[in-house]
Coordinates of C-alpha atoms in Angstrom, one line a residue:
M1 CA 129.2 151.1 93.5
P2 CA 126.7 149.9 90.9
Q3 CA 127.8 150.0 87.3
V4 CA 126.1 152.8 85.2
P5 CA 125.7 151.6 81.6
H6 CA 126.9 153.5 78.6
V7 CA 124.8 156.7 78.9
R8 CA 122.6 157.5 75.9
H9 CA 120.1 159.7 77.8
V10 CA 117.3 157.2 77.2
L11 CA 115.6 154.8 79.5
D12 CA 116.3 151.3 78.3
A13 CA 116.6 147.9 80.1
A14 CA 120.2 148.5 81.2
A15 CA 119.3 152.0 82.5
V16 CA 116.4 150.5 84.6
R17 CA 118.8 147.9 86.0
A18 CA 121.3 150.7 87.0
W19 CA 118.4 152.7 88.4
C20 CA 117.4 149.8 90.6
S21 CA 121.0 149.3 91.9
L22 CA 121.6 153.0 92.5
A23 CA 118.3 153.4 94.3
L24 CA 119.0 150.5 96.6
E25 CA 122.5 151.9 97.3
A26 CA 121.1 155.4 98.0
L27 CA 118.3 154.1 100.4
G28 CA 120.9 151.9 102.1
R29 CA 123.0 155.0 102.8
E30 CA 120.0 157.1 103.9
R31 CA 117.9 154.5 105.6
A32 CA 118.8 155.4 109.2
E33 CA 118.3 159.1 108.6
I34 CA 114.9 158.5 107.0
D35 CA 113.9 156.2 109.8
A36 CA 114.8 159.0 112.3
I37 CA 112.4 161.6 110.8
N38 CA 109.5 159.2 110.4
V39 CA 106.7 160.9 112.3
Y40 CA 103.7 160.5 110.0
P41 CA 101.3 158.7 109.8
V42 CA 102.8 156.7 112.7
A43 CA 106.1 157.5 114.5
D44 CA 107.4 153.9 114.2
G45 CA 110.8 154.8 112.9
D46 CA 110.8 152.4 109.9
T47 CA 110.1 154.3 106.7
G48 CA 113.7 154.2 105.5
T49 CA 113.9 150.5 106.2
N50 CA 110.6 149.8 104.5
L51 CA 111.6 151.7 101.4
Y52 CA 114.9 149.9 101.3
L53 CA 113.3 146.5 101.6
T54 CA 110.7 147.4 98.9
V55 CA 113.5 148.4 96.4
E56 CA 115.5 145.4 97.4
S57 CA 112.7 143.1 96.3
A58 CA 112.4 145.1 93.0
H59 CA 116.2 144.8 92.5
Q60 CA 116.1 141.0 93.0
A61 CA 113.3 140.7 90.4
V62 CA 115.2 142.8 87.9
E63 CA 118.4 140.9 88.4
A64 CA 116.5 137.6 87.9
V65 CA 115.3 138.8 84.5
F66 CA 118.8 139.6 83.3
T67 CA 120.1 136.3 84.7
G68 CA 117.3 134.3 83.1
L69 CA 117.8 135.7 79.7
E70 CA 121.6 135.6 79.5
P71 CA 123.4 135.8 77.1
A72 CA 120.6 137.7 75.4
A73 CA 119.6 141.1 76.8
P74 CA 116.0 141.7 78.1
A75 CA 113.8 144.4 76.6
L76 CA 112.6 147.5 78.5
P77 CA 109.1 146.1 79.0
D78 CA 110.4 142.9 80.6
V79 CA 112.6 144.8 83.1
M80 CA 110.1 147.5 83.9
R81 CA 107.4 144.9 84.6
A82 CA 109.8 142.9 86.8
M83 CA 110.8 146.0 88.8
A84 CA 107.1 146.9 89.4
H85 CA 106.1 143.3 90.3
G86 CA 109.1 142.9 92.6
A87 CA 108.2 146.1 94.4
L88 CA 104.6 145.0 94.7
I89 CA 105.3 141.6 96.3
G90 CA 108.0 143.0 98.6
A91 CA 106.3 146.3 99.5
R92 CA 106.7 147.1 103.2
G93 CA 104.8 149.8 105.2
N94 CA 102.8 152.7 104.0
S95 CA 105.5 154.4 102.0
G96 CA 106.8 151.1 100.5
T97 CA 103.3 150.3 99.3
I98 CA 102.9 153.7 97.7
L99 CA 106.4 153.4 96.0
A100 CA 105.3 150.1 94.6
Q101 CA 102.3 151.8 93.0
L102 CA 104.5 154.6 91.6
L103 CA 106.6 152.0 89.9
R104 CA 103.5 150.2 88.6
G105 CA 102.2 153.5 87.2
M106 CA 105.5 154.0 85.3
S107 CA 105.3 150.4 84.1
Q108 CA 101.8 151.0 82.7
V109 CA 103.4 153.5 80.3
L110 CA 106.8 152.1 79.7
A111 CA 105.9 148.4 79.4
D112 CA 102.1 147.9 79.0
G113 CA 101.5 151.0 76.9
H114 CA 104.8 151.8 75.2
P115 CA 104.4 155.3 73.6
R116 CA 106.5 154.6 70.5
E117 CA 104.3 152.8 67.9
G118 CA 106.0 149.9 66.1
D119 CA 108.9 149.9 68.6
H120 CA 107.6 148.2 71.7
E121 CA 111.0 146.7 72.5
G122 CA 113.0 150.0 72.1
P123 CA 114.1 152.5 74.8
A124 CA 111.9 155.2 76.2
D125 CA 112.7 158.8 75.3
G126 CA 112.0 162.0 77.3
T127 CA 108.3 162.1 76.2
A128 CA 107.7 158.6 77.4
L129 CA 109.4 159.3 80.8
R130 CA 107.3 162.5 81.3
L131 CA 104.1 160.4 80.6
A132 CA 105.4 157.6 83.0
L133 CA 106.1 160.0 85.8
R134 CA 102.6 161.6 85.4
R135 CA 100.9 158.2 85.4
A136 CA 102.9 157.2 88.5
A137 CA 101.8 160.2 90.5
E138 CA 98.1 159.7 89.4
S139 CA 98.0 156.0 90.1
A140 CA 99.6 156.5 93.6
R141 CA 96.9 159.0 94.5
E142 CA 94.2 156.6 93.2
A143 CA 95.6 153.8 95.5
V144 CA 95.4 155.9 98.7
A145 CA 91.9 156.0 100.3
H146 CA 92.4 159.5 101.7
P147 CA 95.3 161.4 100.1
V148 CA 97.0 163.9 102.4
E149 CA 99.2 166.8 101.2
G150 CA 102.6 167.2 102.5
T151 CA 103.4 163.5 102.0
V152 CA 105.1 161.3 99.4
L153 CA 102.1 161.9 97.2
T154 CA 102.8 165.6 97.0
V155 CA 106.4 165.0 96.2
A156 CA 105.5 162.6 93.4
T157 CA 103.0 165.1 91.9
A158 CA 105.6 167.9 92.0
A159 CA 108.1 165.6 90.3
A160 CA 105.6 164.9 87.5
D161 CA 104.7 168.6 87.2
A162 CA 108.4 169.5 86.8
A163 CA 109.0 166.8 84.3
T164 CA 105.9 167.8 82.2
A165 CA 107.2 171.4 82.1
T166 CA 110.6 170.3 80.7
D167 CA 111.6 169.6 77.1
G168 CA 114.5 167.3 76.3
D169 CA 115.8 163.8 76.6
C170 CA 115.5 161.4 79.5
G171 CA 118.5 162.9 81.3
T172 CA 117.0 166.4 81.3
V173 CA 113.5 165.2 82.3
A174 CA 114.8 163.0 85.1
R175 CA 116.9 165.8 86.5
A176 CA 113.9 168.2 86.4
A177 CA 111.7 165.6 88.2
Y178 CA 114.4 165.2 90.9
E179 CA 114.7 169.0 91.4
G180 CA 110.9 169.4 91.5
A181 CA 110.7 166.7 94.1
C182 CA 113.4 168.3 96.2
A183 CA 111.5 171.7 96.2
A184 CA 108.3 169.9 97.1
L185 CA 110.0 168.0 99.9
D186 CA 111.3 171.3 101.4
A187 CA 107.7 172.5 101.6
T188 CA 106.2 169.5 103.3
P189 CA 106.6 170.8 106.9
G190 CA 104.4 173.7 106.1
Q191 CA 101.7 171.4 104.7
L192 CA 101.4 168.9 107.4
A193 CA 101.1 169.9 111.1
A194 CA 102.8 166.7 112.4
L195 CA 105.9 167.5 110.3
G196 CA 105.9 171.2 111.1
S197 CA 105.7 170.6 114.9
A198 CA 108.6 168.1 114.7
G199 CA 110.7 170.3 112.4
V200 CA 111.2 167.5 109.8
V201 CA 110.2 166.8 106.2
D202 CA 108.1 163.8 105.1
A203 CA 110.1 160.6 105.5
G204 CA 108.4 158.9 102.5
G205 CA 109.0 162.0 100.3
R206 CA 112.6 162.0 101.3
G207 CA 112.9 158.4 100.2
L208 CA 111.3 159.1 96.9
V209 CA 113.8 161.9 96.3
A210 CA 116.6 159.4 96.8
V211 CA 114.9 157.1 94.2
L212 CA 114.5 159.9 91.7
G213 CA 118.1 161.0 92.2
A214 CA 119.1 157.5 91.3
L215 CA 116.9 157.6 88.2
S216 CA 118.6 160.9 87.1
Q217 CA 122.1 159.4 87.6
A218 CA 121.1 156.2 85.7
V219 CA 120.0 158.0 82.5
S220 CA 122.5 160.9 82.5
G221 CA 125.6 159.4 84.2
N222 CA 125.8 162.5 86.4
V223 CA 125.5 162.3 90.2
V224 CA 122.9 164.6 91.6
P225 CA 123.5 166.8 94.6
V226 CA 122.5 165.0 97.8
W227 CA 119.3 166.6 99.3
R228 CA 119.8 168.3 102.6
Q229 CA 117.0 170.0 104.6
R230 CA 117.1 173.7 104.9
P231 CA 117.0 175.1 108.4
M232 CA 113.5 176.1 109.6
D233 CA 112.9 179.0 112.0
G234 CA 111.7 177.9 115.4
H235 CA 112.6 174.3 114.9
A236 CA 115.5 172.0 115.8
R237 CA 117.9 170.9 113.1
V238 CA 116.8 167.6 111.4
D239 CA 119.8 165.7 112.7
A240 CA 118.9 166.5 116.2
V241 CA 115.4 164.9 115.9
S242 CA 114.8 161.7 117.8
V243 CA 111.8 159.5 117.3
D244 CA 110.7 157.0 119.9
A245 CA 109.2 154.1 118.0
E246 CA 107.4 152.8 121.1
L247 CA 105.3 156.0 121.5
E248 CA 101.8 156.4 120.1
C249 CA 101.6 158.9 117.3
P250 CA 98.6 161.3 117.7
D251 CA 96.9 162.4 114.5
E252 CA 96.4 166.1 113.8
H253 CA 93.6 166.2 116.4
G254 CA 95.6 164.7 119.2
V255 CA 93.9 161.3 119.1
A256 CA 95.9 158.1 119.2
G257 CA 95.7 156.1 116.0
P258 CA 95.0 152.4 115.4
A259 CA 97.0 149.8 117.2
F260 CA 98.0 147.5 114.3
E261 CA 99.5 147.7 110.8
V262 CA 98.2 144.9 108.6
I263 CA 99.8 144.1 105.2
Y264 CA 99.1 141.2 102.9
L265 CA 99.3 140.1 99.3
L266 CA 95.9 139.3 97.9
E267 CA 94.8 137.3 94.9
A268 CA 91.4 138.7 93.9
D269 CA 89.4 140.3 91.0
D270 CA 88.8 144.0 90.7
R271 CA 85.2 143.9 91.9
A272 CA 86.1 142.1 95.1
V273 CA 88.9 144.6 95.7
A274 CA 86.5 147.5 95.3
R275 CA 84.3 146.0 98.1
L276 CA 87.4 145.3 100.2
R277 CA 88.5 149.0 100.0
T278 CA 85.1 150.1 101.4
R279 CA 85.2 147.6 104.2
L280 CA 88.8 148.3 105.3
D281 CA 88.2 152.1 105.0
A282 CA 85.5 151.7 107.7
L283 CA 87.8 149.6 109.9
G284 CA 90.8 151.9 110.1
D285 CA 93.0 154.4 108.3
S286 CA 96.2 154.8 106.2
L287 CA 94.5 152.5 103.7
V288 CA 96.6 151.8 100.5
V289 CA 95.6 149.1 98.0
V290 CA 98.0 148.7 95.1
G291 CA 98.4 146.3 92.2
G292 CA 96.0 144.9 89.6
E293 CA 95.5 142.0 87.2
G294 CA 94.6 139.7 90.0
L295 CA 97.4 140.5 92.5
W296 CA 97.2 143.2 95.1
N297 CA 99.2 144.5 98.1
V298 CA 96.9 145.6 100.9
H299 CA 98.1 148.0 103.7
V300 CA 95.9 149.4 106.5
H301 CA 96.2 150.5 110.1
V302 CA 93.4 149.1 112.3
D303 CA 92.5 148.2 115.9
D304 CA 91.0 144.9 114.8
A305 CA 93.7 143.1 112.9
G306 CA 91.6 139.9 112.6
A307 CA 88.8 141.7 110.9
A308 CA 91.2 143.2 108.4
V309 CA 92.5 139.7 107.5
E310 CA 88.9 138.3 107.4
A311 CA 88.0 141.0 104.9
G312 CA 90.8 139.8 102.7
V313 CA 89.7 136.2 103.0
E314 CA 86.2 137.2 101.8
A315 CA 87.7 139.1 98.8
G316 CA 90.1 136.4 97.7
R317 CA 93.2 134.6 98.9
P318 CA 95.4 136.6 101.2
Y319 CA 99.0 135.4 101.9
R320 CA 102.3 136.7 103.3
I321 CA 100.2 138.3 106.0
R322 CA 102.2 140.6 108.3
I323 CA 100.7 142.2 111.5
T324 CA 102.7 144.7 113.4
H325 CA 101.7 146.2 116.7
F326 CA 102.7 149.9 117.0
G327 CA 103.3 149.6 120.8
L328 CA 104.3 147.2 123.5
G329 CA 100.7 146.6 124.7
D330 CA 97.2 147.5 123.7
V331 CA 97.4 151.1 122.3
H332 CA 94.4 152.1 124.5
A333 CA 95.7 150.4 127.7
D334 CA 98.3 151.4 130.3
R335 CA 101.6 150.4 128.8
A336 CA 103.1 149.7 132.3
A337 CA 100.6 146.8 132.5
A338 CA 102.2 145.0 129.6
P339 CA 105.9 144.4 130.1
P340 CA 108.0 143.2 127.2
R341 CA 108.5 139.5 126.8
E342 CA 111.8 138.2 128.1
R343 CA 114.3 137.4 125.4
A344 CA 115.5 133.9 125.0
Q345 CA 119.3 133.4 125.2
R346 CA 119.7 131.7 121.8
A347 CA 117.7 130.8 118.7
V348 CA 118.1 129.4 115.2
V349 CA 116.5 131.1 112.2
A350 CA 116.5 129.1 108.9
V351 CA 115.3 129.6 105.3
V352 CA 113.4 126.5 104.4
P353 CA 111.9 125.3 101.1
G354 CA 108.6 123.4 101.6
D355 CA 106.1 123.2 104.4
G356 CA 107.3 119.6 105.4
L357 CA 110.8 120.8 106.1
A358 CA 109.4 123.9 107.8
G359 CA 107.7 121.5 110.2
L360 CA 110.8 119.5 110.8
Y361 CA 112.9 122.6 111.5
A362 CA 110.2 124.0 113.8
E363 CA 110.2 120.7 115.8
A364 CA 113.9 121.2 116.3
G365 CA 113.2 124.7 117.7
A366 CA 114.1 126.8 114.7
T367 CA 112.2 129.9 113.5
T368 CA 111.6 129.4 109.8
V369 CA 111.3 131.6 106.7
P370 CA 109.7 130.1 103.6
D371 CA 111.7 129.9 100.4
R372 CA 109.1 129.9 97.6
P373 CA 110.0 128.8 94.1
G374 CA 111.0 131.9 92.1
E375 CA 110.5 134.2 95.2
P376 CA 113.4 134.0 97.5
P377 CA 112.9 135.9 100.8
A378 CA 114.3 139.4 101.0
S379 CA 116.6 140.5 103.9
G380 CA 113.6 142.2 105.6
E381 CA 111.8 138.8 106.0
L382 CA 114.9 137.4 107.6
V383 CA 115.2 140.4 109.9
D384 CA 111.5 139.9 110.9
A385 CA 112.2 136.3 111.7
I386 CA 115.2 137.2 113.8
R387 CA 112.9 139.6 115.7
R388 CA 110.3 137.0 116.1
A389 CA 112.8 134.6 117.5
H390 CA 113.3 137.2 120.3
A391 CA 116.7 136.0 121.4
R392 CA 120.0 137.7 122.4
E393 CA 121.9 135.3 120.2
V394 CA 120.8 134.0 116.8
V395 CA 122.3 131.4 114.4
L396 CA 121.2 132.2 110.9
L397 CA 121.0 129.3 108.3
P398 CA 120.3 130.6 104.7
N399 CA 120.3 127.1 103.2
D400 CA 121.0 128.4 99.7
A401 CA 124.2 129.7 98.1
E402 CA 122.2 132.5 96.4
M403 CA 121.0 133.7 99.7
R404 CA 124.4 134.6 101.2
H405 CA 124.3 138.3 100.4
T406 CA 120.7 138.7 101.5
A407 CA 121.4 136.8 104.8
A408 CA 124.5 138.9 105.4
A409 CA 122.5 142.1 105.1
A410 CA 119.9 140.8 107.5
A411 CA 122.5 139.8 110.0
E412 CA 124.1 143.2 109.8
Q413 CA 120.7 144.9 110.4
A414 CA 119.9 142.6 113.4
R415 CA 123.4 143.3 114.9
S416 CA 122.6 147.1 114.7
E417 CA 119.5 146.3 116.8
G418 CA 121.7 144.7 119.5
V419 CA 121.3 141.0 118.5
R420 CA 124.4 138.8 118.4
V421 CA 124.1 137.0 115.0
A422 CA 126.3 134.2 113.5
L423 CA 125.7 133.5 109.9
I424 CA 126.6 129.9 108.9
P425 CA 126.8 129.7 105.1
T426 CA 124.7 126.6 104.5
R427 CA 124.0 126.1 100.8
S428 CA 121.2 123.5 101.1
A429 CA 118.4 122.5 103.6
V430 CA 120.2 119.2 104.2
Q431 CA 123.3 121.1 105.5
G432 CA 120.9 123.0 107.7
I433 CA 119.5 119.7 109.1
A434 CA 123.0 118.6 109.9
A435 CA 123.8 121.8 111.7
L436 CA 120.6 121.6 113.7
A437 CA 121.4 118.1 114.7
V438 CA 124.4 119.2 116.7
H439 CA 122.9 122.5 118.0
E440 CA 123.2 122.8 121.8
P441 CA 121.8 126.1 123.1
D442 CA 123.3 125.5 126.6
R443 CA 126.9 125.6 125.5
R444 CA 128.9 128.8 124.7
F445 CA 127.8 130.6 121.6
D446 CA 131.1 130.4 119.8
E447 CA 131.4 126.7 120.5
D448 CA 127.9 126.0 119.3
V449 CA 128.5 128.0 116.1
V450 CA 131.7 126.1 115.4
A451 CA 130.1 122.7 115.9
M452 CA 127.1 123.6 113.7
T453 CA 129.4 125.0 111.0
S454 CA 131.6 121.9 111.1
A455 CA 128.5 119.6 110.7
A456 CA 127.2 121.6 107.8
G457 CA 130.6 121.8 106.1
A458 CA 131.0 118.0 106.4
T459 CA 127.7 117.4 104.6
R460 CA 127.8 117.1 100.8
Y461 CA 124.5 118.0 99.2
A462 CA 122.7 117.2 96.0
E463 CA 119.4 118.0 94.3
L464 CA 117.3 116.4 91.6
A465 CA 115.5 118.8 89.2
V466 CA 113.8 118.6 85.9
A467 CA 115.3 120.6 83.0
E468 CA 113.0 123.2 81.6
R469 CA 114.8 123.7 78.3
Q470 CA 117.8 122.5 76.3
S471 CA 121.0 123.9 77.7
W472 CA 124.7 123.3 78.2
T473 CA 125.7 121.8 81.6
M474 CA 128.9 120.6 83.3
A475 CA 127.7 117.0 82.4
G476 CA 126.9 117.8 78.7
I477 CA 123.8 118.9 76.9
C478 CA 120.4 118.3 78.5
Q479 CA 117.0 118.4 76.9
A480 CA 113.8 119.7 78.3
G481 CA 112.3 117.1 80.6
D482 CA 115.6 115.5 81.5
V483 CA 116.2 114.7 85.2
L484 CA 119.3 116.6 86.4
G485 CA 121.4 115.5 89.3
L486 CA 123.2 118.5 90.8
I487 CA 126.0 117.8 93.3
D488 CA 127.3 120.7 95.4
G489 CA 125.5 123.0 93.0
D490 CA 126.8 121.8 89.7
V491 CA 125.0 119.4 87.2
A492 CA 126.9 116.1 87.5
V493 CA 124.3 113.6 86.1
I494 CA 121.8 113.8 83.3
G495 CA 119.1 111.1 83.4
H496 CA 115.6 110.2 82.2
E497 CA 114.1 108.8 85.4
V498 CA 114.2 109.9 89.0
P499 CA 115.1 106.6 90.6
A500 CA 118.0 105.8 88.3
T501 CA 119.4 109.3 88.4
A502 CA 119.2 109.4 92.2
R503 CA 121.1 106.1 92.4
T504 CA 123.9 107.4 90.2
V505 CA 124.1 110.6 92.3
L506 CA 124.2 108.6 95.5
D507 CA 126.9 106.3 94.2
R508 CA 129.1 109.3 93.2
M509 CA 128.6 111.0 96.5
L510 CA 129.3 107.9 98.6
A511 CA 132.4 107.0 96.6
A512 CA 134.3 109.4 98.8
G513 CA 132.8 107.8 102.0
G514 CA 129.9 108.7 104.2
E515 CA 128.1 107.6 107.4
L516 CA 124.6 109.0 107.0
V517 CA 122.4 109.7 103.9
T518 CA 119.5 112.2 104.2
L519 CA 116.7 112.1 101.6
V520 CA 114.1 114.8 101.4
L521 CA 111.3 113.9 99.0
G522 CA 109.1 116.4 97.2
D523 CA 105.4 115.9 96.8
D524 CA 105.8 114.4 93.3
V525 CA 108.1 111.6 94.5
P526 CA 106.3 108.4 95.7
D527 CA 107.4 106.6 98.9
E528 CA 108.4 103.6 96.7
V529 CA 111.3 105.7 95.3
A530 CA 112.6 106.3 98.9
D531 CA 112.3 102.6 99.8
A532 CA 114.2 101.6 96.7
L533 CA 117.0 104.2 97.4
E534 CA 117.2 103.0 101.0
R535 CA 117.7 99.4 99.8
H536 CA 120.3 100.5 97.3
V537 CA 122.3 102.3 100.0
R538 CA 122.0 99.4 102.4
E539 CA 123.1 96.8 99.8
A540 CA 125.8 98.8 98.0
H541 CA 127.3 100.9 100.8
L542 CA 127.8 99.0 104.0
A543 CA 127.5 100.7 107.4
V544 CA 125.7 103.8 105.9
D545 CA 122.4 104.7 107.5
T546 CA 119.6 106.5 105.7
V547 CA 116.9 108.9 107.0
V548 CA 113.9 110.0 104.9
Y549 CA 111.8 113.2 105.3
R550 CA 109.0 114.6 103.3
G551 CA 109.7 118.2 102.0
G552 CA 106.0 119.0 101.4
R553 CA 104.6 121.5 99.0
Q554 CA 107.1 123.9 97.2
S555 CA 110.1 121.7 98.1
A556 CA 112.6 120.4 95.6
L557 CA 112.0 117.2 93.7
L558 CA 114.6 115.4 95.8
L559 CA 117.3 116.6 98.2
I560 CA 120.2 114.4 99.2
G561 CA 122.7 114.9 102.0
V562 CA 125.7 112.8 102.8
E563 CA 127.5 113.2 106.1

């Protein structure tokens, strides 16, 4: 269970960190139940999962701030901005995108416009939290093209209203917001016909209740009562509701909605985004555009997914584009005419740094997930890749020691969907290359996994990086600009030039023997360095072969593998 800091009934950096952890835990517990009641705006059964993945991204960003500033403690503005930014770049689905904007609204008060003059770094009190919750509700409504009552927006407004009507410290205000949200959630079936006919509350609103309950616990130390839906006359109990994610969800007039959900991050200025809102609003519905300061998360349901992406290209630079079809075939066509694609027997899914390595892995038949500097993929991206691989059996290669928990969560999610997943704990892309080299999809799954695991485990790995600041390492004190040689994750060599440092690292690794050296060069390393290292290995270490690959953009300076 997440650690709750010493409770002072204020919202400080430690409390935000605990809030993030507790919210992730709560959504993890309730994810399946929230998915099951997801009937609006589309009955695709993924609201709980989307909210979990959104908060997971926020949690990763918050933890990165604490890790990056150790042993010093970060200030509230730093942590609040990180939480909002992490949610923004990782927002999934309609509800996840709205939650990201709710957190951004809170950040605008708690970080960018701290209410206590002369104490920008200090904790927030009850007054600040009331203002933050109000701004959160207002900004979320502003982000939605056509707000609908009976949704998460209604629940957020009720939480802000309850907080505004309450005097006291953060613990008191947060508890009032939670209780106000619970009451509003109970009322949603009477506000939205789709919910009333199904006998359920709004799924996004239920997720927000879980997040607010976590906030209350983080600032007060007291666990709130778990929300349970009250029985409604004439309707089945909530736990008896089953949602078929493959069925179209009619709107309140009985007309089927758009066929695709389109989500992307967008780098663009405010004026371009204003034009984009108008264009996307004409293309479809469920339009939510959140963010600011040049970075936006765009969510819309449309029939013409290409037009939605083209609109983003005209506005700025869209990336991390995700297009999801709500049905098996065209939403307006006979579903029997579009049978599902046959699953492959086995596939490999790998996290890969750099487009050059991504191409190499793809040529070997792997489905790849990009690992961007400072933005490791969340478990949801790995689950999406497993689904794209469309296989009965999947071998998952995280290729980073820090990805092991994220990969384990993705594997567990995929297993719950009926996919047999084996997680090989590769800690570097060169270990993944070794595993792929012995991959044989025609042999038994267990045998293939054992062979790939053995090959990865027999490969020592190293990386060259440039020190960003002075710091203590296992090899001594390094200065900013020094070239660091990390062997099996620890700094072993401190040098001043890439070629000399790489030679020293290679000699240390090959002192214990080896048959094959793999070199993966980043964009900033010239071919002459690779040629010199090949000659060094050939002349100093007999009977050792060398292979060289280009890592491409966003890859490490130099990766080294020794098998």
